[in-house]
């Protein structure tokens, strides 16, 4: 076990890196997965049923306000998934832990699905409210570019045979794409124009939606976060096994 | 338990339908890929052990 000598902080950090061991990661993920998956199903079920069936219509937007419970959590997680990929990519670049590179790879398909949900629900919601499916508004455009970055990231992983080279190049792409992940979040504030409103959920009470919409939205956000964690744990296990399988098959061919 | 969606019923239901289908899709795909990888790795590990035992004999 890796234990740096000295203060307790070093010991705590060393214990984090234990999960860079693929076997250790798979065993821990196996223990966590049923709980995280059950939490995700429960929070999503409660949040969506609460939001869909037991909240009133908005006085201006009518029943379309129910799209809020899918649109906002998926948009948040689209950005946060990229942030998680950025952290994992930096860990790969600095410490060369394969599990972190594989975790970043595992998160990309989940992130792109969240981005797609945000884009589609936004277009469906925008049509009756703004009178158009799409506008080249700062937030919408930066979200579309984030979607294209997800596609490019996944294509780059698939296009390169050497896994270490693929991890290096995709990590650099992830760093570059982070600019658009940040823009997706703050585009409205930067440019202060376009159709899209500012933050719906923030710590500033003046900006928030009414409590009757806010509480079920919080439960939905918890559901999306837990779903993301569950899927990343499962998919990282899969990537670790694929990597091991690839190594075994190469050895079989050589022998 | 019916909810009155009024003139926006199509809008709301299509948003929910597409989103839930996409979520079900990524969950289903992840589970299928996980099972396939686990099965294929187990088979490869068995072949490796068999080859080692055969080589030692």
XYZ file of C-alpha atoms in Angstrom:
312
model
C 0.000 0.000 0.000
C 1.267 3.494 -0.879
C 1.741 5.540 2.264
C 3.737 8.708 2.232
C 5.663 9.294 5.415
C 4.724 12.208 7.604
C 1.489 14.117 8.208
C -2.041 12.771 8.045
C -2.760 14.634 4.804
C -0.199 12.562 2.979
C -1.802 9.401 4.305
C -5.250 10.519 3.188
C -3.980 11.373 -0.304
C -2.204 8.050 -0.556
C -5.443 6.259 0.223
C -7.168 8.003 -2.705
C -4.535 6.667 -5.096
C -5.229 3.108 -3.953
C -8.255 3.244 -6.259
C -5.898 3.712 -9.177
C -5.346 -0.032 -8.788
C -7.802 -1.600 -11.296
C -8.583 -4.614 -9.095
C -9.236 -2.388 -6.100
C -11.399 -0.080 -8.203
C -13.526 -2.942 -9.552
C -14.051 -4.390 -6.065
C -15.045 -1.002 -4.598
C -17.327 -0.205 -7.547
C -19.010 -3.604 -7.141
C -19.829 -2.737 -3.531
C -21.054 0.804 -4.294
C -22.989 0.192 -7.504
C -26.196 -1.381 -6.106
C -26.604 1.471 -3.584
C -25.852 4.270 -6.027
C -28.078 2.732 -8.719
C -30.943 2.259 -6.252
C -30.522 5.863 -5.053
C -30.582 7.096 -8.650
C -33.751 5.136 -9.473
C -35.451 6.340 -6.292
C -34.503 10.018 -6.694
C -35.343 10.080 -10.402
C -38.640 8.272 -9.833
C -39.699 10.524 -6.952
C -38.446 13.741 -8.582
C -40.003 13.171 -11.996
C -43.343 11.904 -10.633
C -43.466 14.815 -8.175
C -42.620 17.322 -10.884
C -44.872 15.869 -13.565
C -47.986 15.048 -11.532
C -47.915 17.191 -8.407
C -46.713 20.657 -9.417
C -48.860 23.427 -10.883
C -48.524 24.969 -14.327
C -46.543 28.173 -14.630
C -48.710 31.261 -15.167
C -46.815 32.173 -18.375
C -45.379 28.889 -19.639
C -48.325 26.646 -18.817
C -47.579 22.929 -18.548
C -44.315 23.268 -20.515
C -42.696 24.146 -17.168
C -42.654 20.380 -16.501
C -39.824 20.077 -19.040
C -37.740 21.965 -16.469
C -37.276 18.761 -14.410
C -35.429 17.113 -17.288
C -33.851 20.082 -19.030
C -32.054 21.738 -16.103
C -30.591 18.590 -14.455
C -29.413 17.182 -17.795
C -27.812 20.511 -18.779
C -26.068 20.734 -15.399
C -24.777 17.200 -15.689
C -23.650 17.712 -19.298
C -21.241 20.359 -18.005
C -20.332 18.519 -14.793
C -19.583 15.312 -16.706
C -17.059 17.223 -18.784
C -15.597 18.700 -15.581
C -15.187 15.183 -14.171
C -13.511 14.107 -17.441
C -11.185 17.111 -17.138
C -10.115 16.129 -13.604
C -9.609 12.496 -14.641
C -7.637 13.603 -17.720
C -5.396 15.827 -15.604
C -4.766 12.913 -13.229
C -3.782 10.816 -16.254
C -1.460 13.517 -17.605
C 0.225 14.106 -14.242
C 0.208 10.678 -12.571
C -0.304 8.246 -15.492
C -2.987 6.215 -13.702
C -4.790 4.122 -16.309
C -8.015 3.958 -14.288
C -8.388 7.735 -14.438
C -7.993 7.793 -18.231
C -10.511 4.949 -18.509
C -12.930 6.749 -16.159
C -12.795 9.808 -18.423
C -13.473 7.602 -21.433
C -16.331 5.892 -19.587
C -17.991 9.222 -18.714
C -18.097 10.584 -22.277
C -21.087 8.552 -23.611
C -23.057 9.428 -20.462
C -22.163 13.097 -20.838
C -23.152 13.179 -24.495
C -26.558 11.676 -23.662
C -27.122 14.391 -21.029
C -26.058 17.042 -23.558
C -28.419 15.601 -26.160
C -31.305 15.587 -23.661
C -30.577 19.236 -22.784
C -30.465 20.219 -26.466
C -33.584 18.263 -27.469
C -35.726 19.298 -24.501
C -34.513 22.879 -24.989
C -35.579 22.842 -28.640
C -38.959 21.271 -27.812
C -39.498 23.799 -25.003
C -38.265 26.725 -27.093
C -40.660 26.154 -29.962
C -43.859 27.192 -28.122
C -42.148 29.712 -25.802
C -39.786 31.503 -28.191
C -41.502 30.585 -31.459
C -38.435 28.740 -32.739
C -36.744 25.368 -32.254
C -33.294 26.876 -32.405
C -31.534 30.214 -32.204
C -27.832 31.012 -32.400
C -27.983 32.251 -28.844
C -24.727 32.175 -26.794
C -25.818 29.403 -24.432
C -27.439 27.234 -27.104
C -24.466 27.616 -29.433
C -21.888 26.836 -26.738
C -23.938 23.773 -25.778
C -23.982 22.590 -29.399
C -20.195 23.010 -29.526
C -19.901 21.057 -26.250
C -21.948 18.262 -27.895
C -19.541 18.279 -30.867
C -16.581 18.130 -28.474
C -18.111 15.042 -26.832
C -18.478 13.454 -30.278
C -14.891 14.342 -31.183
C -13.587 13.020 -27.860
C -15.319 9.660 -28.326
C -14.233 9.438 -31.980
C -10.597 10.133 -31.010
C -10.615 7.322 -28.417
C -12.073 4.960 -31.047
C -9.666 6.025 -33.786
C -6.346 5.331 -31.997
C -5.200 1.768 -31.352
C -2.552 2.498 -28.736
C -4.495 3.135 -25.498
C -1.808 5.346 -23.921
C -1.544 7.549 -27.004
C -5.355 7.728 -27.143
C -5.455 8.731 -23.476
C -2.816 11.448 -24.071
C -4.556 12.973 -27.088
C -8.072 12.770 -25.644
C -6.826 14.402 -22.437
C -5.530 17.361 -24.436
C -8.842 17.546 -26.329
C -10.649 17.486 -22.988
C -8.593 20.444 -21.771
C -9.468 22.435 -24.892
C -13.152 21.459 -24.701
C -13.308 22.672 -21.111
C -13.414 26.227 -22.453
C -16.795 25.424 -24.031
C -18.024 23.601 -20.944
C -17.367 26.804 -18.965
C -18.907 28.936 -21.738
C -22.018 26.722 -21.704
C -22.494 27.631 -18.062
C -21.590 31.310 -18.174
C -22.386 32.300 -21.785
C -25.539 34.128 -20.697
C -23.560 36.214 -18.180
C -20.653 36.911 -20.563
C -22.688 38.161 -23.502
C -25.873 39.208 -21.743
C -27.924 38.691 -24.886
C -29.873 35.980 -26.681
C -33.091 34.188 -25.859
C -31.952 31.921 -23.064
C -32.560 33.053 -19.491
C -29.899 33.163 -16.764
C -29.455 30.602 -13.992
C -32.684 28.897 -12.900
C -31.166 27.424 -9.784
C -28.572 29.361 -7.854
C -27.623 30.265 -4.323
C -28.898 33.769 -5.017
C -32.556 33.618 -3.932
C -33.535 36.437 -6.300
C -32.639 34.324 -9.337
C -34.336 31.137 -8.213
C -37.575 29.689 -9.465
C -40.451 29.364 -6.977
C -40.126 26.733 -4.233
C -42.959 24.661 -5.671
C -40.765 23.985 -8.759
C -37.431 24.156 -6.938
C -37.862 21.210 -4.511
C -38.793 18.533 -7.080
C -36.054 19.945 -9.322
C -33.505 19.391 -6.540
C -34.626 15.765 -6.209
C -34.291 15.332 -10.002
C -30.801 16.850 -9.917
C -29.829 14.392 -7.163
C -31.213 11.592 -9.368
C -29.182 12.720 -12.389
C -26.006 13.023 -10.279
C -26.463 9.525 -8.826
C -27.284 8.100 -12.264
C -24.092 9.641 -13.633
C -22.010 8.196 -10.784
C -23.601 4.745 -11.193
C -23.059 4.701 -14.950
C -19.470 5.929 -14.681
C -18.661 3.255 -12.071
C -20.202 0.548 -14.269
C -18.653 1.792 -17.499
C -15.199 2.264 -15.923
C -15.326 -1.354 -14.771
C -16.161 -2.302 -18.366
C -13.259 -0.249 -19.742
C -10.836 -1.843 -17.251
C -12.022 -5.330 -18.249
C -11.762 -4.492 -21.967
C -8.220 -3.270 -21.451
C -7.269 -6.462 -19.597
C -9.013 -8.558 -22.265
C -7.110 -6.740 -25.002
C -3.821 -7.450 -23.206
C -4.679 -11.156 -22.807
C -5.700 -11.496 -26.443
C -2.474 -9.831 -27.575
C -0.504 -12.294 -25.438
C -2.464 -15.203 -26.915
C -1.626 -14.036 -30.434
C 2.044 -13.572 -29.567
C 2.285 -16.969 -27.862
C -53.727 9.988 -11.551
C -54.198 12.124 -14.656
C -52.540 15.449 -15.244
C -54.043 18.152 -17.449
C -51.379 19.340 -19.890
C -53.699 21.419 -22.060
C -52.514 22.651 -25.452
C -48.903 21.786 -24.628
C -49.546 18.056 -24.097
C -47.627 17.075 -27.253
C -44.692 19.303 -26.315
C -44.375 17.998 -22.749
C -44.970 14.337 -23.584
C -42.506 14.341 -26.483
C -39.830 15.944 -24.241
C -40.390 13.286 -21.569
C -40.623 10.446 -24.116
C -37.382 11.307 -25.905
C -35.478 12.001 -22.660
C -36.565 8.806 -20.923
C -35.811 6.787 -24.074
C -32.293 8.271 -24.208
C -31.733 7.556 -20.499
C -33.030 3.991 -20.893
C -30.782 3.607 -23.933
C -27.548 4.592 -22.148
C -28.450 2.473 -19.091
C -29.306 -0.558 -21.262
C -26.212 -0.153 -23.441
C -23.948 0.197 -20.383
C -25.391 -2.949 -18.757
C -25.111 -5.016 -21.958
C -21.531 -3.865 -22.582
C -20.602 -4.569 -18.932
C -21.968 -8.112 -19.074
C -20.298 -8.820 -22.416
C -16.904 -7.536 -21.212
C -17.157 -9.554 -17.989
C -18.071 -12.740 -19.879
C -15.343 -12.332 -22.504
C -12.681 -11.583 -19.870
C -13.716 -14.618 -17.813
C -13.417 -16.810 -20.929
C -9.971 -15.371 -21.751
C -8.768 -15.898 -18.148
C -9.990 -19.522 -18.303
C -8.118 -20.083 -21.595
C -4.987 -18.541 -20.046
C -5.167 -20.798 -16.989
C -5.776 -23.833 -19.192
C -2.787 -22.927 -21.369
C -0.572 -22.539 -18.294
C -1.700 -25.870 -16.826
C -1.245 -27.552 -20.193
C 2.213 -26.003 -20.562
C 3.258 -27.179 -17.095
C 2.021 -30.751 -17.652
